[in-house]
Amino acid sequence: MTALVIAEHDGEHLSDATAKTVTAATKLGGDVHVLVAGPDAIAQAASKLGGVTKVLHAGDDAYAKQLAEPMAALIVGLAGDYDAILAPAGTDGKNFLPRVAALLDVMQISAITGVEGPDTFLRPIYAGNAVATVKSSDAKKVITVQATAFEAPSGEGSAPVEPVGEGVELPSVSDFVAEELTHSDRPELQGAKIVISGGRALGSTENFEEYIFPIADKIGAAVGASRAAVDAGYVPNDYQVGQTGKVVAPDLYIAVGISGAIQHLAGMKDSKVIVAINKDEEAPIFSVADYGLVADLFEALPKLKDALGA
Amino acid sequence: MKVLVPVKRVVDYNVKVRVKPDQSGVDLANVKMSMNPFDEIAVEEAVRLKEAGTVEEIVVVSIGPEKAQDQIRQALAMGADRGLLITAEGEVESLAVAKLLKAVCEEEKPDVVLLGKQAIDDDRNQTGQMLAALMGWSQGTFASKVEKDGDKLHVTREVDGGLQTIALSLPAVVTTDLRLNEPRYASLPNIMKAKKKPLDKKAASEFGVDLTPRLETLKVTEPPKREAGIKVESVEELVDKLKNEAGVL
Ligand SMILES: Cc1cc2nc3c(=O)[nH]c(=O)nc-3n(C[C@H](O)[C@H](O)[C@H](O)COP(=O)(O)OP(=O)(O)OC[C@H]3O[C@@H](n4cnc5c(N)ncnc54)[C@H](O)[C@@H]3O)c2cc1C
């Protein structure tokens, strides 16, 4: 039994979620290899992950933007050697892995939150209102992993790095055109220890800047948002936390002016400590909050900033 | 262009589903059903492309129970031209759905298949990608913008780092994200007109596709319950609790 984990990266850093996916792969009970389709530095980083016994490195530029068609062709070419193929359930893995699954005639097991055995997995359904235990009868398992449900592996490895991908015939049906990436000096949303999220009640980009960002910077938090705040254009799309956005599970999640719709809760209810600040004491967010403050955010946040000290 | 829009009948997004006491699944008796919201966005996008003159025909297909007719009729009322219902009882897995859609694509020969990025019941996010793979077509997932540019389709995608734009050769599969558009409500006259639009019906068994599930659901359980905590009276009390009780600041 050998599992292949597809590394997730942004061209510069190996994601935290990759390490956690290695943990999920380890639970399958066999060897774990990692495929890095990207720069050599990332392959080196992957070789140091605890529990990894080999790193496959495909350095061809064709994979630089992780487009689904070349990625799937690469992975399918390597699949013969593996009993399971896993990727973090980020937008890259969600994009290319189902393509791999279909090419292998396998039913993918999406966004697992637990491994019960080599063929049995837990996964949330209905926006996390239920958890299904599913058993796969496919010979090869193709799995995306909800990384927040797993710890990063302990220890450091020193796995050999082996080049792969020579002579893979790459489909030429899609081309990268442009990207507009959100630049921020704050921690990345999914790996952050503290997240502060704003909802519709913030009312504008300026209010996010004036009320949310300074607090985030004081406590080293990442900033998230509800769908309503993203739809309204207050913050970029990649800030969305929820069923159909990012799933986070920080030590501390602070929800400000967010009502607590099930779709939002699906993305943050596994946080260790939840704080809700909302002026409506009936808001559903309070039903999951460890600490609730019924207050107008425009009065409470400046006070919070001061109370946090310099 | 001709567009195919697959739509799924799912539990309405406002319903908080309950797990059955025998853990065999969730209780769907007497629960409001609707078109999967992401598919509604796909229908809307197809209709807008038609209104802009980029698309000539919109075919809507649903795989599911008889009742999925309601969702096809809704799509027809929003502006789609004709419908196809592929009847199947019980759960049809994404891979089997993709195989049925492949058969439909081979017959209908669409230039673009537009569908939701995920169904809000099983939250799997894979049917579009699987269909693209089986057809050998390009894919543009999580779209927040779709534009025809010459013989290519430009798709702007919502990705973890922000936005990414790619150019796809046609035919292509595009899956929708929330920011692509805001679906319209069908007007009463259009709902009446939709009743006269053609709606074909076939059984899934007619397609020669193996529908046997690959995943067996052993049980469905409630997620761990989170107890509501306490209300604090002031910001000072909140900060004190976070520092001294929870130890997270
Ligand atoms: C298919 C689908 C997918 C979805 N996916 C997601 C998702 O991934 N993530 C997500 O978040 N949502 C998602 N949603 C949307 C979700 O259903 C809710 O509409 C959304 O979460 C509401 O955002 P909100 O809480 O900011 O806004 P609202 O529900 O409008 O809540 C605003 C809150 O702010 C409070 N408030 C107002 N003024 C103040 C003030 N001055 N001070 C303090 N509090 C104040 C109000 O009391 C209220 O509770 C999805 C919906 C659908 C249909």
Coordinates of C-alpha atoms and ligand atoms in Angstrom, one line a residue:
Chain A
M1 CA 0.0 0.0 0.0
T2 CA 1.5 3.3 -1.1
A3 CA -0.2 6.7 -1.2
L4 CA 0.7 9.7 -3.4
V5 CA 0.0 13.1 -2.0
I6 CA -0.2 15.9 -4.5
A7 CA 1.5 19.0 -3.0
E8 CA -0.3 22.3 -2.9
H9 CA 1.7 25.4 -3.4
D10 CA 1.5 28.9 -4.7
G11 CA 4.8 28.8 -6.6
E12 CA 6.7 29.9 -3.6
H13 CA 5.5 28.1 -0.5
L14 CA 4.4 24.6 0.2
S15 CA 1.0 24.9 1.9
D16 CA 0.3 23.9 5.4
A17 CA -2.6 21.8 4.1
T18 CA -0.1 19.6 2.2
A19 CA 1.6 18.6 5.5
K20 CA -1.8 17.8 7.0
T21 CA -2.8 15.8 4.0
V22 CA 0.4 13.7 4.5
T23 CA -1.0 12.9 8.0
A24 CA -4.3 11.8 6.4
A25 CA -2.3 9.6 3.9
T26 CA -0.2 8.1 6.7
K27 CA -3.4 6.9 8.3
L28 CA -4.1 4.7 5.3
G29 CA -1.3 2.5 6.7
G30 CA 1.4 2.5 4.0
D31 CA 4.2 4.5 2.5
V32 CA 3.6 8.1 1.6
H33 CA 5.1 9.8 -1.5
V34 CA 4.6 13.4 -2.4
L35 CA 4.3 14.8 -6.0
V36 CA 5.5 18.4 -6.4
A37 CA 4.6 19.9 -9.8
G38 CA 6.4 23.1 -9.4
P39 CA 9.8 24.7 -8.4
D40 CA 12.6 22.7 -7.0
A41 CA 12.6 24.6 -3.7
I42 CA 9.1 23.3 -3.0
A43 CA 10.2 19.7 -3.7
Q44 CA 13.0 20.3 -1.2
A45 CA 10.5 21.5 1.4
A46 CA 8.3 18.5 0.8
S47 CA 11.2 16.1 1.3
K48 CA 11.5 17.4 4.9
L49 CA 7.9 16.6 5.9
G50 CA 7.7 13.9 8.6
G51 CA 6.5 10.5 7.3
V52 CA 7.3 11.1 3.6
T53 CA 9.5 8.5 2.0
K54 CA 9.9 9.8 -1.5
V55 CA 9.3 13.1 -3.4
L56 CA 8.5 13.1 -7.1
H57 CA 9.4 16.3 -8.7
A58 CA 7.9 17.5 -12.0
G59 CA 9.6 20.8 -12.8
D60 CA 8.1 21.5 -16.2
D61 CA 6.7 25.0 -16.6
A62 CA 3.5 23.5 -18.0
Y63 CA 2.5 22.8 -14.4
A64 CA 3.4 26.2 -13.0
K65 CA -0.2 27.4 -12.7
Q66 CA -1.6 24.0 -11.8
L67 CA -4.0 23.9 -14.7
A68 CA -6.3 20.9 -14.5
E69 CA -5.6 19.3 -17.8
P70 CA -1.8 19.0 -17.6
M71 CA -1.9 18.2 -13.9
A72 CA -4.4 15.4 -14.5
A73 CA -2.3 14.0 -17.3
L74 CA 0.8 14.0 -15.1
I75 CA -0.9 12.4 -12.1
V76 CA -2.7 9.7 -14.2
G77 CA 0.6 8.8 -15.7
L78 CA 2.0 8.1 -12.2
A79 CA -1.2 6.5 -10.8
G80 CA -0.2 2.9 -11.7
D81 CA 2.2 2.7 -8.8
Y82 CA -0.2 3.9 -6.2
D83 CA -3.2 2.5 -4.2
A84 CA -4.4 6.0 -3.1
I85 CA -4.0 9.5 -4.5
L86 CA -4.7 12.4 -2.2
A87 CA -4.7 16.2 -2.4
P88 CA -5.7 19.0 -0.1
A89 CA -9.3 20.2 -0.8
G90 CA -8.2 23.6 -1.8
T91 CA -9.2 25.1 -5.2
D92 CA -6.3 23.4 -6.9
G93 CA -7.0 19.9 -5.7
K94 CA -10.8 20.4 -6.2
N95 CA -10.0 21.4 -9.7
F96 CA -7.7 18.6 -10.9
L97 CA -8.4 15.6 -8.7
P98 CA -11.9 14.8 -9.9
R99 CA -10.5 14.9 -13.4
V100 CA -7.9 12.3 -12.3
A101 CA -10.6 10.2 -10.7
A102 CA -12.8 10.1 -13.8
L103 CA -9.8 9.2 -16.0
L104 CA -9.1 6.3 -13.6
D105 CA -12.8 5.4 -13.5
V106 CA -12.9 6.0 -9.7
M107 CA -15.5 7.8 -7.6
Q108 CA -13.6 10.5 -5.7
I109 CA -14.1 10.8 -2.0
S110 CA -14.3 14.5 -1.4
A111 CA -13.1 16.6 1.5
I112 CA -12.7 13.9 4.1
T113 CA -12.4 14.8 7.7
G114 CA -11.4 11.4 9.1
V115 CA -9.8 8.1 8.1
E116 CA -11.5 5.1 9.7
G117 CA -9.6 2.5 7.7
P118 CA -7.9 2.1 4.3
D119 CA -11.2 2.2 2.5
T120 CA -13.5 4.0 5.0
F121 CA -13.7 7.7 5.5
L122 CA -15.7 10.5 7.2
R123 CA -17.0 13.4 5.2
P124 CA -19.4 16.2 6.1
I125 CA -22.5 16.6 3.9
Y126 CA -25.4 19.1 3.9
A127 CA -23.1 22.0 4.9
G128 CA -21.7 20.0 7.8
N129 CA -25.2 19.3 9.3
A130 CA -24.4 15.6 9.0
V131 CA -21.4 13.4 8.7
A132 CA -21.3 10.4 6.4
T133 CA -19.2 7.4 7.0
V134 CA -18.4 6.0 3.5
K135 CA -16.7 2.9 2.3
S136 CA -15.1 2.9 -1.2
S137 CA -15.1 -0.3 -3.3
D138 CA -12.8 1.3 -5.9
A139 CA -9.4 -0.5 -6.2
K140 CA -7.6 2.8 -6.2
K141 CA -8.8 5.6 -3.8
V142 CA -8.9 9.2 -5.0
I143 CA -9.4 11.5 -2.1
T144 CA -9.4 15.3 -1.3
V145 CA -8.7 16.1 2.3
Q146 CA -10.2 18.8 4.5
A147 CA -6.8 19.7 5.9
T148 CA -8.1 21.5 9.0
A149 CA -9.3 18.1 10.4
F150 CA -5.8 16.8 10.6
E151 CA -2.6 17.8 12.5
A152 CA 0.6 18.4 10.6
P153 CA 3.0 15.5 10.9
S154 CA 5.6 15.6 13.7
G155 CA 9.2 15.1 13.1
E156 CA 11.4 16.0 10.1
G157 CA 12.0 13.7 7.1
S158 CA 14.8 13.6 4.5
A159 CA 13.1 11.9 1.6
P160 CA 15.0 11.5 -1.7
V161 CA 13.7 13.7 -4.6
E162 CA 13.3 12.0 -7.9
P163 CA 12.5 13.8 -11.2
V164 CA 9.3 12.7 -13.0
G165 CA 7.1 13.9 -15.8
E166 CA 9.5 13.4 -18.8
G167 CA 7.6 12.6 -21.9
V168 CA 4.1 13.1 -20.5
E169 CA 1.8 14.1 -23.4
L170 CA 0.2 17.3 -22.2
P171 CA -3.2 18.3 -23.5
S172 CA -3.3 21.8 -25.0
V173 CA -6.9 22.8 -24.5
S174 CA -6.4 25.5 -21.9
D175 CA -4.0 28.4 -21.4
F176 CA -3.2 30.6 -18.4
V177 CA -4.1 34.2 -19.2
A178 CA -3.8 36.3 -16.0
E179 CA -4.2 36.3 -12.3
E180 CA -5.1 38.9 -9.7
L181 CA -3.8 37.7 -6.4
T182 CA -4.7 39.2 -3.1
H183 CA -1.6 40.5 -1.4
S184 CA -1.5 40.7 2.3
D185 CA 1.1 40.7 5.0
R186 CA -1.3 39.0 7.3
P187 CA -1.2 35.2 7.9
E188 CA -2.9 33.0 5.4
L189 CA -6.5 32.4 6.3
Q190 CA -6.4 28.6 6.4
G191 CA -3.2 28.3 8.5
A192 CA -3.8 31.1 10.9
K193 CA -4.0 30.7 14.7
I194 CA -6.5 33.6 14.9
V195 CA -9.1 34.6 12.4
I196 CA -11.3 37.7 12.6
S197 CA -14.1 37.8 10.1
G198 CA -16.5 40.5 9.2
G199 CA -20.0 40.3 7.8
R200 CA -22.6 42.3 5.9
A201 CA -22.8 44.6 8.9
L202 CA -19.4 46.1 8.2
G203 CA -21.1 48.0 5.3
S204 CA -18.0 48.9 3.3
T205 CA -14.4 48.3 2.4
E206 CA -13.4 51.4 4.4
N207 CA -15.0 50.0 7.5
F208 CA -13.1 46.7 7.1
E209 CA -10.0 48.8 6.9
E210 CA -10.9 51.0 9.8
Y211 CA -12.4 48.5 12.2
I212 CA -11.2 45.0 11.4
F213 CA -7.7 45.2 9.9
P214 CA -6.1 47.1 12.9
I215 CA -7.3 44.5 15.3
A216 CA -6.1 41.7 13.0
D217 CA -2.7 43.3 12.9
K218 CA -2.5 43.7 16.6
I219 CA -3.2 40.1 17.3
G220 CA -1.6 38.6 14.2
A221 CA -4.9 37.4 12.8
A222 CA -5.9 36.5 9.3
V223 CA -9.0 38.3 8.0
G224 CA -12.1 36.4 6.8
A225 CA -15.6 37.3 5.7
S226 CA -19.1 36.1 5.2
R227 CA -20.5 35.5 1.7
A228 CA -22.6 38.6 2.1
A229 CA -19.5 40.8 2.7
V230 CA -17.7 39.3 -0.3
D231 CA -20.8 39.6 -2.6
A232 CA -21.0 43.2 -1.6
G233 CA -17.4 43.7 -2.7
Y234 CA -16.1 44.8 0.7
V235 CA -13.3 42.2 0.6
P236 CA -12.0 39.9 -2.2
N237 CA -13.5 36.5 -2.9
D238 CA -10.7 34.5 -1.2
Y239 CA -11.7 35.9 2.2
Q240 CA -15.0 33.9 2.2
V241 CA -15.3 31.4 5.0
G242 CA -18.0 28.7 4.7
Q243 CA -19.6 25.7 3.0
T244 CA -18.6 27.0 -0.4
G245 CA -15.6 29.1 0.6
K246 CA -12.7 28.3 2.9
V247 CA -12.9 26.0 5.9
V248 CA -10.9 27.2 8.9
A249 CA -10.3 25.9 12.4
P250 CA -8.1 28.4 14.2
D251 CA -7.5 28.5 18.0
L252 CA -9.6 31.7 18.0
Y253 CA -12.3 32.8 15.5
I254 CA -13.9 36.2 16.0
A255 CA -17.1 36.7 14.0
V256 CA -18.1 40.4 13.8
G257 CA -21.5 41.4 12.4
I258 CA -22.1 37.9 11.0
S259 CA -25.5 36.3 11.6
G260 CA -24.4 32.7 11.6
A261 CA -26.1 31.1 8.6
I262 CA -25.5 27.3 8.3
Q263 CA -23.4 27.9 5.3
H264 CA -21.1 30.2 7.3
L265 CA -21.0 27.9 10.3
A266 CA -19.9 25.0 8.0
G267 CA -16.6 26.9 7.5
M268 CA -15.7 27.8 11.1
K269 CA -17.6 25.7 13.7
D270 CA -14.5 23.5 14.4
S271 CA -12.5 26.5 15.6
K272 CA -11.3 25.9 19.2
V273 CA -12.7 29.2 20.7
I274 CA -15.4 31.2 18.9
V275 CA -16.2 34.8 19.8
A276 CA -19.3 36.5 18.3
I277 CA -19.9 40.3 18.3
N278 CA -23.4 41.1 17.1
K279 CA -26.0 43.6 18.1
D280 CA -28.9 41.1 17.8
E281 CA -28.9 38.9 20.8
E282 CA -31.0 36.4 18.9
A283 CA -28.4 35.9 16.1
P284 CA -27.7 32.2 15.5
I285 CA -24.0 32.8 15.6
F286 CA -24.3 33.0 19.4
S287 CA -25.5 29.4 19.5
V288 CA -21.9 28.3 18.6
A289 CA -20.0 31.0 20.3
D290 CA -18.0 30.4 23.5
Y291 CA -18.1 34.1 24.2
G292 CA -20.8 36.3 22.9
L293 CA -20.9 40.1 23.1
V294 CA -24.2 41.8 22.2
A295 CA -23.0 45.2 21.0
D296 CA -22.8 47.5 18.1
L297 CA -19.6 46.6 16.3
F298 CA -18.8 50.2 15.6
E299 CA -18.6 50.9 19.3
A300 CA -17.2 47.5 20.4
L301 CA -14.3 47.2 17.9
P302 CA -12.5 50.5 18.8
K303 CA -12.7 49.5 22.5
L304 CA -11.4 46.1 21.6
K305 CA -8.5 47.6 19.8
D306 CA -7.6 49.7 22.8
A307 CA -8.2 46.9 25.3
L308 CA -5.7 44.7 23.4
G309 CA -3.0 47.2 24.3
A310 CA -0.1 48.3 22.2
Chain B
M1 CA -23.0 28.4 -29.4
K2 CA -25.2 25.7 -27.9
V3 CA -25.1 25.3 -24.1
L4 CA -26.1 22.3 -22.0
V5 CA -27.0 23.1 -18.4
P6 CA -27.3 20.1 -16.0
V7 CA -29.3 21.0 -12.9
K8 CA -29.9 19.0 -9.7
R9 CA -32.9 18.8 -7.5
V10 CA -31.6 19.3 -3.9
V11 CA -32.9 20.2 -0.4
D12 CA -33.5 23.9 -0.3
Y13 CA -30.5 25.8 1.1
N14 CA -32.7 27.3 3.9
V15 CA -33.6 23.8 5.3
K16 CA -31.6 22.6 8.3
V17 CA -31.6 18.8 7.6
R18 CA -32.0 16.3 10.4
V19 CA -30.2 13.0 10.7
K20 CA -32.5 10.0 10.9
P21 CA -32.4 8.2 14.3
D22 CA -31.4 4.9 12.6
Q23 CA -28.4 6.7 11.1
S24 CA -29.4 5.6 7.6
G25 CA -29.3 9.1 6.1
V26 CA -31.0 12.5 6.6
D27 CA -34.7 12.9 6.8
L28 CA -36.0 14.2 3.5
A29 CA -39.7 13.6 4.0
N30 CA -41.8 16.8 3.5
V31 CA -38.7 18.9 3.1
K32 CA -38.6 21.8 0.6
M33 CA -36.7 20.9 -2.5
S34 CA -35.2 23.4 -5.0
M35 CA -32.8 23.7 -7.8
N36 CA -29.2 23.6 -6.6
P37 CA -28.3 27.3 -6.2
F38 CA -25.1 26.9 -8.2
D39 CA -27.0 25.4 -11.0
E40 CA -29.4 28.3 -10.9
I41 CA -26.4 30.5 -11.4
A42 CA -25.5 28.3 -14.4
V43 CA -28.9 28.7 -16.0
E44 CA -28.8 32.4 -15.5
E45 CA -25.4 32.7 -17.1
A46 CA -26.6 30.7 -20.1
V47 CA -29.6 32.9 -20.5
R48 CA -27.5 36.0 -20.3
L49 CA -25.2 34.7 -23.0
K50 CA -28.2 34.0 -25.1
E51 CA -29.6 37.5 -24.5
A52 CA -26.2 38.8 -25.5
G53 CA -26.4 36.9 -28.8
T54 CA -23.5 34.6 -28.0
V55 CA -25.7 31.5 -27.5
E56 CA -28.4 30.2 -29.7
E57 CA -29.8 27.3 -27.8
I58 CA -30.0 26.2 -24.1
V59 CA -30.8 22.7 -23.3
V60 CA -31.4 21.8 -19.6
V61 CA -30.9 18.3 -18.3
S62 CA -31.6 16.8 -14.9
I63 CA -30.9 13.3 -13.6
G64 CA -33.1 12.4 -10.7
P65 CA -36.7 11.5 -9.7
E66 CA -39.8 12.4 -11.7
K67 CA -40.2 15.4 -9.5
A68 CA -37.0 16.9 -11.0
Q69 CA -39.3 18.1 -13.7
D70 CA -40.1 21.0 -11.5
Q71 CA -36.4 22.2 -11.6
I72 CA -36.3 21.8 -15.4
R73 CA -39.5 23.8 -15.7
Q74 CA -38.0 26.5 -13.6
A75 CA -34.9 26.6 -15.8
L76 CA -37.2 26.8 -18.9
A77 CA -39.1 29.7 -17.2
M78 CA -35.8 31.5 -16.7
G79 CA -35.2 31.3 -20.4
A80 CA -33.8 27.8 -21.4
D81 CA -35.2 26.4 -24.6
R82 CA -35.9 22.7 -23.9
G83 CA -35.4 20.1 -21.2
L84 CA -34.4 16.5 -20.8
L85 CA -35.2 14.5 -17.7
I86 CA -33.2 11.3 -17.1
T87 CA -35.2 9.5 -14.5
A88 CA -33.3 7.5 -11.8
E89 CA -34.4 6.5 -8.3
G90 CA -32.1 6.8 -5.4
E91 CA -28.7 8.3 -5.4
V92 CA -26.7 8.5 -8.6
E93 CA -23.1 9.2 -7.8
S94 CA -21.1 12.0 -9.5
L95 CA -19.1 9.6 -11.7
A96 CA -22.3 7.9 -13.0
V97 CA -23.9 11.3 -13.5
A98 CA -20.8 12.4 -15.5
K99 CA -21.1 9.2 -17.6
L100 CA -24.8 9.9 -18.3
L101 CA -24.0 13.5 -19.2
K102 CA -21.3 12.3 -21.5
A103 CA -23.9 10.3 -23.4
V104 CA -26.1 13.4 -23.6
C105 CA -23.1 15.5 -24.8
E106 CA -22.4 13.0 -27.6
E107 CA -26.0 13.3 -28.7
E108 CA -26.5 17.1 -28.2
K109 CA -23.0 18.2 -29.1
P110 CA -23.0 21.4 -27.0
D111 CA -20.1 23.9 -27.3
V112 CA -20.2 24.6 -23.5
V113 CA -21.6 22.7 -20.6
L114 CA -22.4 25.1 -17.7
L115 CA -23.1 23.7 -14.3
G116 CA -22.8 24.4 -10.6
K117 CA -19.4 23.9 -8.9
Q118 CA -21.0 21.8 -6.2
A119 CA -24.4 20.4 -5.1
I120 CA -25.3 21.7 -1.7
D121 CA -26.5 18.3 -0.5
D122 CA -23.5 16.0 -0.9
D123 CA -21.0 18.9 -1.2
R124 CA -18.7 16.9 -3.5
N125 CA -17.6 19.4 -6.1
Q126 CA -16.6 17.0 -8.9
T127 CA -19.3 16.3 -11.6
G128 CA -18.2 19.1 -14.0
Q129 CA -14.5 18.1 -13.7
M130 CA -15.4 14.4 -14.3
L131 CA -17.4 15.2 -17.3
A132 CA -14.6 17.3 -18.8
A133 CA -12.2 14.4 -18.2
L134 CA -14.5 11.8 -19.8
M135 CA -15.0 14.1 -22.9
G136 CA -11.3 15.1 -23.1
W137 CA -12.5 18.7 -22.9
S138 CA -11.0 21.7 -21.1
Q139 CA -12.5 22.9 -17.9
G140 CA -13.0 26.2 -16.2
T141 CA -14.1 25.6 -12.6
F142 CA -15.4 28.1 -9.9
A143 CA -16.2 30.8 -12.6
S144 CA -16.9 34.3 -11.6
K145 CA -16.8 35.6 -15.2
V146 CA -17.3 33.9 -18.5
E147 CA -16.6 35.7 -21.8
K148 CA -16.4 34.5 -25.4
D149 CA -13.2 35.7 -27.1
G150 CA -12.9 34.6 -30.7
D151 CA -12.9 30.9 -30.7
K152 CA -11.9 30.7 -27.0
L153 CA -13.8 31.0 -23.8
H154 CA -12.2 33.2 -21.1
V155 CA -13.1 32.1 -17.7
T156 CA -12.1 33.9 -14.5
R157 CA -11.9 31.5 -11.6
E158 CA -12.2 32.1 -7.9
V159 CA -9.1 30.5 -6.4
D160 CA -7.6 30.3 -3.0
G161 CA -5.2 33.2 -3.7
G162 CA -7.6 35.5 -5.5
L163 CA -8.7 35.3 -9.2
Q164 CA -7.2 33.4 -12.1
T165 CA -8.2 33.8 -15.8
I166 CA -7.7 31.0 -18.3
A167 CA -8.6 30.6 -22.0
L168 CA -10.4 27.4 -23.0
S169 CA -10.6 25.8 -26.3
L170 CA -14.2 24.7 -27.1
P171 CA -16.0 22.5 -26.3
A172 CA -15.5 23.2 -22.6
V173 CA -17.0 22.6 -19.2
V174 CA -17.5 25.5 -16.9
T175 CA -18.6 25.3 -13.3
T176 CA -20.1 28.3 -11.6
D177 CA -19.2 30.1 -8.4
L178 CA -21.4 32.5 -6.3
R179 CA -20.1 35.7 -7.8
L180 CA -20.9 34.9 -11.5
N181 CA -24.3 36.5 -11.4
E182 CA -27.5 36.8 -9.4
P183 CA -30.2 34.6 -10.9
R184 CA -33.5 36.1 -11.9
Y185 CA -36.9 35.1 -10.7
A186 CA -39.0 33.7 -13.4
S187 CA -42.0 36.0 -14.2
L188 CA -45.5 34.6 -14.2
P189 CA -46.0 34.8 -18.0
N190 CA -42.6 33.1 -18.5
I191 CA -43.7 30.3 -16.1
M192 CA -46.8 29.8 -18.2
K193 CA -44.8 29.8 -21.4
A194 CA -42.3 27.3 -19.9
K195 CA -45.2 24.8 -19.6
K196 CA -45.3 24.6 -23.3
K197 CA -41.6 24.2 -23.9
P198 CA -40.5 20.7 -24.9
L199 CA -39.4 18.4 -22.1
D200 CA -38.2 14.9 -23.1
K201 CA -38.0 12.0 -20.7
K202 CA -35.7 9.0 -20.7
A203 CA -34.8 6.4 -18.1
A204 CA -31.2 6.3 -16.9
S205 CA -31.2 2.5 -17.6
E206 CA -31.6 3.3 -21.3
F207 CA -28.0 4.7 -21.5
G208 CA -26.1 1.5 -20.9
V209 CA -24.2 3.2 -18.1
D210 CA -23.2 1.2 -15.0
L211 CA -25.0 3.1 -12.1
T212 CA -23.8 0.8 -9.3
P213 CA -22.5 3.1 -6.5
R214 CA -18.8 2.8 -5.7
L215 CA -19.2 4.4 -2.3
E216 CA -21.4 2.7 0.3
T217 CA -22.7 5.0 3.1
L218 CA -22.2 2.9 6.3
K219 CA -23.9 5.5 8.4
V220 CA -24.9 9.2 8.7
T221 CA -24.4 10.8 12.1
E222 CA -24.9 14.2 13.7
P223 CA -21.7 16.4 13.8
P224 CA -20.3 16.9 17.3
K225 CA -22.5 19.5 19.0
R226 CA -21.1 22.8 20.1
E227 CA -22.5 24.1 23.3
A228 CA -23.4 27.8 23.4
G229 CA -21.0 29.5 25.8
I230 CA -21.6 32.6 27.8
K231 CA -22.5 36.2 27.1
V232 CA -20.0 38.7 28.3
E233 CA -21.1 42.2 29.4
S234 CA -18.2 44.3 28.0
V235 CA -15.2 44.4 25.8
E236 CA -13.0 44.4 28.9
E237 CA -14.6 41.2 30.2
L238 CA -14.2 39.6 26.7
V239 CA -10.4 40.4 26.6
D240 CA -10.0 39.1 30.1
K241 CA -11.7 35.8 29.4
L242 CA -9.7 35.3 26.2
K243 CA -6.5 35.9 28.0
N244 CA -7.1 34.3 31.3
E245 CA -9.8 31.7 30.8
A246 CA -9.4 30.5 27.2
G247 CA -5.7 31.4 26.9
V248 CA -5.9 32.2 23.2
L249 CA -4.6 35.8 23.3
Ligands
LIG1 C1 -25.3 28.1 -2.3 C2 -25.0 29.0 -1.1 C3 -23.7 29.0 -0.6 C4 -23.3 29.8 0.4 N1 -22.1 29.8 0.9 C5 -21.7 30.6 1.9 C6 -20.4 30.5 2.5 O1 -19.5 29.8 2.1 N2 -20.1 31.4 3.5 C7 -21.0 32.3 4.0 O2 -20.6 33.1 4.9 N3 -22.2 32.3 3.5 C8 -22.6 31.5 2.5 N4 -23.9 31.6 2.0 C9 -24.7 32.7 2.4 C10 -25.4 32.5 3.8 O3 -26.6 31.8 3.6 C11 -25.8 33.9 4.4 O4 -26.6 34.7 3.5 C12 -24.5 34.8 4.7 O5 -23.6 34.0 5.5 C13 -24.9 36.0 5.5 O6 -23.9 36.8 5.7 P1 -23.8 37.8 7.0 O7 -24.0 37.0 8.2 O8 -22.7 38.7 6.9 O9 -25.1 38.7 6.8 P2 -26.5 38.8 7.5 O10 -27.1 37.5 7.6 O11 -27.2 39.9 6.9 O12 -26.1 39.2 9.0 C14 -25.6 40.4 9.4 C15 -25.5 40.4 10.9 O13 -24.9 41.6 11.4 C16 -25.6 42.0 12.5 N5 -25.4 43.5 12.6 C17 -25.9 44.4 11.8 N6 -25.4 45.6 12.2 C18 -24.6 45.5 13.2 C19 -23.8 46.3 14.0 N7 -23.7 47.6 13.8 N8 -23.0 45.8 15.0 C20 -23.1 44.4 15.2 N9 -23.8 43.6 14.5 C21 -24.6 44.1 13.5 C22 -27.0 41.6 12.3 O14 -27.7 41.5 13.6 C23 -26.9 40.3 11.6 O15 -26.9 39.2 12.5 C24 -24.3 30.7 1.0 C25 -25.6 30.8 0.5 C26 -25.9 29.9 -0.5 C27 -27.4 29.9 -1.0

